[in-house]
CSV table of C-alpha atoms and ligand atoms in Angstrom, one decimal:
chain,number,residue,atom,x,y,z
X,703,ARG,CA,126.1,37.8,103.4
X,704,SER,CA,123.0,37.5,105.5
X,705,ARG,CA,120.3,39.9,104.2
X,706,SER,CA,118.4,40.0,107.6
X,707,GLY,CA,119.4,40.2,111.2
X,708,SER,CA,118.0,37.7,113.6
X,709,GLY,CA,116.4,37.7,117.0
X,710,ARG,CA,116.5,40.9,119.1
X,711,GLY,CA,118.8,43.8,118.4
X,712,SER,CA,118.9,47.3,117.0
X,713,ALA,CA,117.4,48.2,113.6
X,714,ARG,CA,120.2,48.4,111.2
X,715,HIS,CA,118.1,49.5,108.3
X,716,VAL,CA,114.9,51.7,108.9
X,717,ALA,CA,112.7,52.6,106.0
X,718,VAL,CA,110.2,55.4,106.4
X,719,ILE,CA,106.9,56.1,104.5
X,720,MET,CA,106.7,59.8,105.1
X,721,ASP,CA,103.0,60.3,104.9
X,722,GLY,CA,100.7,63.1,106.0
X,723,ASN,CA,102.1,66.3,104.6
X,724,GLY,CA,98.9,67.2,102.9
X,725,ARG,CA,96.9,66.6,106.0
X,726,TRP,CA,99.2,68.6,108.1
X,727,ALA,CA,98.9,71.5,105.7
X,728,LYS,CA,95.1,71.2,105.3
X,729,SER,CA,94.5,71.3,109.0
X,730,ARG,CA,96.3,74.6,109.1
X,731,GLY,CA,94.5,76.1,106.1
X,732,LEU,CA,97.8,75.9,104.1
X,733,PRO,CA,98.5,74.7,100.6
X,734,ARG,CA,99.7,71.1,100.3
X,735,LEU,CA,103.1,72.3,99.2
X,736,ALA,CA,103.6,74.0,102.6
X,737,GLY,CA,103.3,70.6,104.1
X,738,HIS,CA,105.9,69.2,101.8
X,739,ARG,CA,108.3,72.1,102.5
X,740,ARG,CA,107.9,71.3,106.3
X,741,GLY,CA,108.4,67.7,105.5
X,742,ALA,CA,111.8,68.4,103.9
X,743,GLU,CA,112.9,70.1,107.2
X,744,VAL,CA,111.9,66.9,109.1
X,745,VAL,CA,113.9,64.9,106.7
X,746,ARG,CA,117.0,66.9,107.7
X,747,ARG,CA,116.4,66.3,111.4
X,748,ILE,CA,115.8,62.6,111.0
X,749,VAL,CA,118.9,62.1,108.9
X,750,GLU,CA,120.9,63.8,111.5
X,751,ALA,CA,119.4,61.8,114.4
X,752,ALA,CA,119.3,58.3,112.8
X,753,PRO,CA,122.9,57.3,113.6
X,754,ASP,CA,122.2,58.0,117.3
X,755,SER,CA,119.7,55.1,117.2
X,756,GLY,CA,122.3,52.7,115.7
X,757,VAL,CA,120.8,53.0,112.3
X,758,SER,CA,123.3,52.7,109.5
X,759,TYR,CA,120.8,52.4,106.5
X,760,LEU,CA,117.9,54.9,106.3
X,761,THR,CA,115.6,54.7,103.3
X,762,LEU,CA,112.9,57.4,102.7
X,763,TYR,CA,109.9,57.2,100.5
X,764,ALA,CA,109.7,60.6,98.8
X,765,PHE,CA,107.6,60.0,95.7
X,766,SER,CA,105.8,56.9,94.5
X,767,THR,CA,105.1,55.8,90.9
X,768,GLU,CA,101.5,56.4,91.8
X,769,ASN,CA,102.0,60.0,92.9
X,770,TRP,CA,102.0,61.2,89.2
X,771,LYS,CA,98.1,61.0,89.8
X,772,ARG,CA,98.3,64.3,91.8
X,773,SER,CA,97.8,67.8,90.3
X,774,SER,CA,100.6,69.0,88.1
X,775,GLU,CA,101.1,71.8,90.5
X,776,GLU,CA,101.8,69.5,93.4
X,777,VAL,CA,104.0,67.1,91.3
X,778,GLN,CA,106.0,70.1,89.9
X,779,GLY,CA,106.3,71.5,93.4
X,780,LEU,CA,107.6,68.3,94.8
X,781,MET,CA,110.2,67.9,92.0
X,782,GLU,CA,111.4,71.4,92.7
X,783,LEU,CA,111.7,70.6,96.4
X,784,PHE,CA,113.8,67.4,95.6
X,785,SER,CA,116.1,69.7,93.5
X,786,ILE,CA,116.3,72.4,96.3
X,787,TYR,CA,116.9,69.7,99.0
X,788,ILE,CA,119.9,68.2,97.0
X,789,ARG,CA,121.3,71.7,96.4
X,790,ARG,CA,120.9,72.8,100.0
X,791,GLU,CA,121.7,69.6,101.9
X,792,GLY,CA,124.3,68.0,99.5
X,793,LYS,CA,127.3,69.5,101.1
X,794,GLU,CA,126.1,69.0,104.6
X,795,LEU,CA,125.2,65.3,103.8
X,796,LYS,CA,128.8,64.8,102.5
X,797,ARG,CA,130.3,66.6,105.6
X,798,ARG,CA,128.4,64.2,107.9
X,799,GLY,CA,129.7,61.1,106.1
X,800,ALA,CA,126.4,60.2,104.4
X,801,ARG,CA,126.5,58.0,101.4
X,802,VAL,CA,123.4,59.0,99.3
X,803,ARG,CA,121.6,56.8,96.9
X,804,PHE,CA,118.4,57.1,95.0
X,805,ILE,CA,116.1,54.3,94.0
X,806,GLY,CA,113.2,54.4,91.6
X,807,ASP,CA,112.8,55.0,87.8
X,808,ARG,CA,114.8,58.0,86.9
X,809,THR,CA,113.8,58.0,83.2
X,810,ARG,CA,110.7,59.9,83.9
X,811,LEU,CA,112.4,62.6,86.0
X,812,ASN,CA,113.5,66.0,84.7
X,813,ARG,CA,117.0,65.6,83.3
X,814,ASP,CA,118.5,68.3,85.6
X,815,LEU,CA,117.1,66.6,88.6
X,816,ALA,CA,118.3,63.2,87.4
X,817,GLU,CA,121.8,64.7,87.0
X,818,GLN,CA,121.8,66.3,90.3
X,819,MET,CA,120.9,62.9,91.8
X,820,GLY,CA,123.8,61.2,89.9
X,821,ARG,CA,126.3,63.8,91.0
X,822,LEU,CA,125.3,63.6,94.7
X,823,GLU,CA,125.6,59.8,94.5
X,824,ALA,CA,129.0,60.0,92.9
X,825,SER,CA,130.3,62.6,95.3
X,826,THR,CA,129.3,60.7,98.4
X,827,GLU,CA,130.3,57.2,97.2
X,828,SER,CA,133.2,56.8,99.7
X,829,ASN,CA,131.2,57.7,102.8
X,830,ASP,CA,129.9,55.1,105.2
X,831,ARG,CA,128.6,56.7,108.4
X,832,LEU,CA,125.0,56.6,107.1
X,833,ASN,CA,123.6,55.1,104.0
X,834,LEU,CA,120.8,57.4,103.0
X,835,THR,CA,118.6,56.2,100.2
X,836,ILE,CA,115.8,58.3,98.8
X,837,ALA,CA,113.0,56.7,96.8
X,838,ILE,CA,111.8,59.0,94.0
X,839,ASN,CA,109.4,57.7,91.3
X,840,TYR,CA,109.8,54.4,93.2
X,841,GLY,CA,107.2,51.6,93.2
X,842,GLY,CA,107.7,48.1,94.3
X,843,ARG,CA,105.9,46.5,91.4
X,844,ASP,CA,107.6,48.6,88.9
X,845,GLU,CA,111.0,47.7,90.4
X,846,ILE,CA,110.1,43.9,90.4
X,847,LEU,CA,108.8,44.1,86.8
X,848,GLY,CA,112.0,45.8,85.6
X,849,ALA,CA,114.0,43.1,87.3
X,850,VAL,CA,111.9,40.3,85.8
X,851,ARG,CA,112.2,41.7,82.3
X,852,ARG,CA,116.1,42.0,82.6
X,853,LEU,CA,116.4,38.6,84.1
X,854,ALA,CA,114.0,37.1,81.5
X,855,ALA,CA,116.1,38.6,78.7
X,856,GLU,CA,119.3,37.1,80.2
X,857,ILE,CA,117.6,33.8,80.3
X,858,ALA,CA,116.2,34.0,76.8
X,859,ALA,CA,119.8,34.9,75.6
X,860,GLY,CA,121.2,31.9,77.4
X,861,ARG,CA,123.3,33.8,79.7
X,862,LEU,CA,121.4,32.8,82.8
X,863,ALA,CA,120.1,29.3,83.7
X,864,PRO,CA,116.6,29.5,85.2
X,865,GLU,CA,117.8,27.2,88.2
X,866,ALA,CA,120.5,29.8,89.0
X,867,LEU,CA,117.8,32.4,89.7
X,868,ASP,CA,117.4,32.3,93.5
X,869,ALA,CA,116.4,34.8,96.1
X,870,ASP,CA,119.9,36.4,96.3
X,871,ALA,CA,120.1,36.6,92.5
X,872,PHE,CA,116.8,38.3,92.4
X,873,SER,CA,117.6,40.7,95.1
X,874,ALA,CA,120.7,41.6,93.2
X,875,ALA,CA,118.6,42.7,90.2
X,876,LEU,CA,116.6,45.2,92.2
X,877,ASP,CA,117.4,48.9,92.7
X,878,THR,CA,118.3,48.0,96.4
X,879,ARG,CA,121.0,45.6,95.4
X,880,ASP,CA,123.5,47.3,97.7
X,881,LEU,CA,121.2,47.5,100.7
X,882,PRO,CA,120.4,45.0,103.4
X,883,ASP,CA,116.6,44.3,103.7
X,884,PRO,CA,114.9,46.8,106.0
X,885,ASP,CA,114.5,45.6,109.6
X,886,LEU,CA,111.9,48.3,110.5
X,887,VAL,CA,109.4,50.2,108.3
X,888,ILE,CA,107.9,53.2,109.9
X,889,ARG,CA,104.8,54.9,108.4
X,890,THR,CA,103.6,58.2,109.8
X,891,SER,CA,100.1,59.7,109.8
X,892,GLY,CA,98.1,56.6,110.8
X,893,GLU,CA,97.5,54.9,107.5
X,894,MET,CA,98.1,51.1,107.9
X,895,ARG,CA,99.1,50.2,104.4
X,896,THR,CA,102.4,49.9,102.6
X,897,SER,CA,101.6,51.7,99.4
X,898,ASN,CA,103.9,49.8,97.1
X,899,PHE,CA,107.1,50.5,99.2
X,900,LEU,CA,109.8,47.7,99.1
X,901,PRO,CA,107.4,44.8,99.0
X,902,TRP,CA,110.1,42.1,98.2
X,903,GLN,CA,112.6,43.7,100.6
X,904,SER,CA,110.2,44.0,103.4
X,905,ALA,CA,108.9,40.4,103.5
X,906,TYR,CA,110.2,40.0,107.1
X,907,ALA,CA,110.4,43.6,108.2
X,908,GLU,CA,108.7,44.8,111.4
X,909,TYR,CA,106.2,47.7,111.0
X,910,ALA,CA,105.5,50.8,113.2
X,911,PHE,CA,102.5,52.8,112.2
X,912,VAL,CA,102.6,56.1,114.1
X,913,PRO,CA,99.6,58.6,114.3
X,914,GLU,CA,101.7,61.8,113.9
X,915,THR,CA,101.9,63.4,110.4
X,916,TRP,CA,105.4,63.5,108.8
X,917,PRO,CA,105.7,67.2,109.4
X,918,ASP,CA,105.0,66.6,113.1
X,919,PHE,CA,107.4,63.7,113.3
X,920,THR,CA,110.5,64.2,115.6
X,921,PRO,CA,113.9,62.6,116.3
X,922,GLU,CA,112.3,61.6,119.7
X,923,LEU,CA,109.5,59.7,117.9
X,924,PHE,CA,112.0,58.1,115.5
X,925,ALA,CA,114.2,57.0,118.5
X,926,ARG,CA,111.2,55.6,120.3
X,927,ALA,CA,110.2,53.5,117.3
X,928,CYS,CA,113.7,52.2,117.0
X,929,ALA,CA,113.8,51.3,120.7
X,930,ALA,CA,110.5,49.5,120.5
X,931,PHE,CA,111.8,47.5,117.6
X,932,GLY,CA,114.7,46.3,119.8
X,933,ALA,CA,112.3,44.7,122.1
X,934,ARG,CA,110.5,42.6,119.4
X,935,ASN,CA,111.4,39.0,118.8
X,936,ARG,CA,111.8,38.3,115.1
X,937,ARG,CA,111.5,34.6,114.4
X,938,PHE,CA,111.9,34.6,110.6
X,939,GLY,CA,109.6,31.4,110.6
X,940,ALA,CA,111.7,29.4,113.1
X,941,ALA,CA,110.0,28.0,116.2
X,942,ASP,CA,111.6,30.4,118.6
Y,1175,IPE,C1,103.4,62.3,101.9
Y,1175,IPE,O1,102.5,63.2,102.2
Y,1175,IPE,C2,104.3,62.9,100.8
Y,1175,IPE,C3,104.2,62.3,99.5
Y,1175,IPE,C4,103.4,61.3,99.2
Y,1175,IPE,C5,104.8,63.0,98.4
Y,1175,IPE,P1,101.1,63.2,101.4
Y,1175,IPE,O2,101.1,64.3,100.4
Y,1175,IPE,O3,100.7,61.9,100.9
Y,1175,IPE,O4,100.0,63.7,102.6
Y,1175,IPE,P2,98.6,63.3,102.8
Y,1175,IPE,O5,98.6,61.8,102.9
Y,1175,IPE,O6,97.8,63.7,101.6
Y,1175,IPE,O7,98.2,63.9,104.1
Y,1176,IPE,C1,103.1,56.8,100.0
Y,1176,IPE,O1,102.1,57.8,100.4
Y,1176,IPE,C2,104.0,57.4,99.1
Y,1176,IPE,C3,105.0,58.4,99.8
Y,1176,IPE,C4,105.1,58.6,101.1
Y,1176,IPE,C5,105.9,59.0,98.9
Y,1176,IPE,P1,100.7,58.1,99.6
Y,1176,IPE,O2,100.1,59.1,100.3
Y,1176,IPE,O3,101.1,58.3,98.2
Y,1176,IPE,O4,100.0,56.7,99.8
Y,1176,IPE,P2,98.4,56.3,99.7
Y,1176,IPE,O5,97.8,57.1,98.5
Y,1176,IPE,O6,97.9,56.9,101.0
Y,1176,IPE,O7,98.3,54.9,99.6
Y,1177,MG,MG1,99.5,60.4,101.7
């Protein structure tokens, strides 16, 4: 299976760095959590709209391994929001034919939340209209190190030959093993950095940095970013 598309075409896998909830709230004199709450509503709208742009894999960055540095109030609030989101949207996602997956290290999450995540994954396993992946306590370096540790143990135990470790075998050791590489990564709120999101998987992704904050992001802006992607010429290192 080819992990990337080629040339021009529609973005099959779009990954989104949902940034700017705090700034959205601050500019309105609201607490940061109000921005996160509004952000969760935007998630619902973008999930609904994504298939209209030909997207079959949508991956959302909800909480990074670095986001624990925030106040315990904000971290707690975000964790509660994830739980509320799963409770409220779980049925609807199932009904819409979404297959939900979570990537990131679950061992540091509250057990109830981790269980909710596992149940939603199990109950949507047979769906295939949209593959929705939510990154919670996800960090690209953390993911890569985890894979390296497991692979190194396999090699040390004599179960894996070092020569057998190629790009496909490495990809298969990551949390994203069941996903194609992202074609397009969108980041809202104007920051031009990737903040540890899918570094291995996005090696040949196209990027779209949009100025709107995540709570102000709309299905129209999403569709526009996807359409602009379709006009780009991806060469993957080839001459044309
Ligand atoms: C993105 O919005 C949501 C998370 C990182 C959880 P931010 O909370 O980073 O918002 P800004 O960047 O401070 O505006
Ligand atoms: C990236 O946004 C993480 C998520 C969107 C979940 P951050 O706001 O945490 O990234 P930095 O701090 O601007 O790099
Ligand atoms: Mg931010």
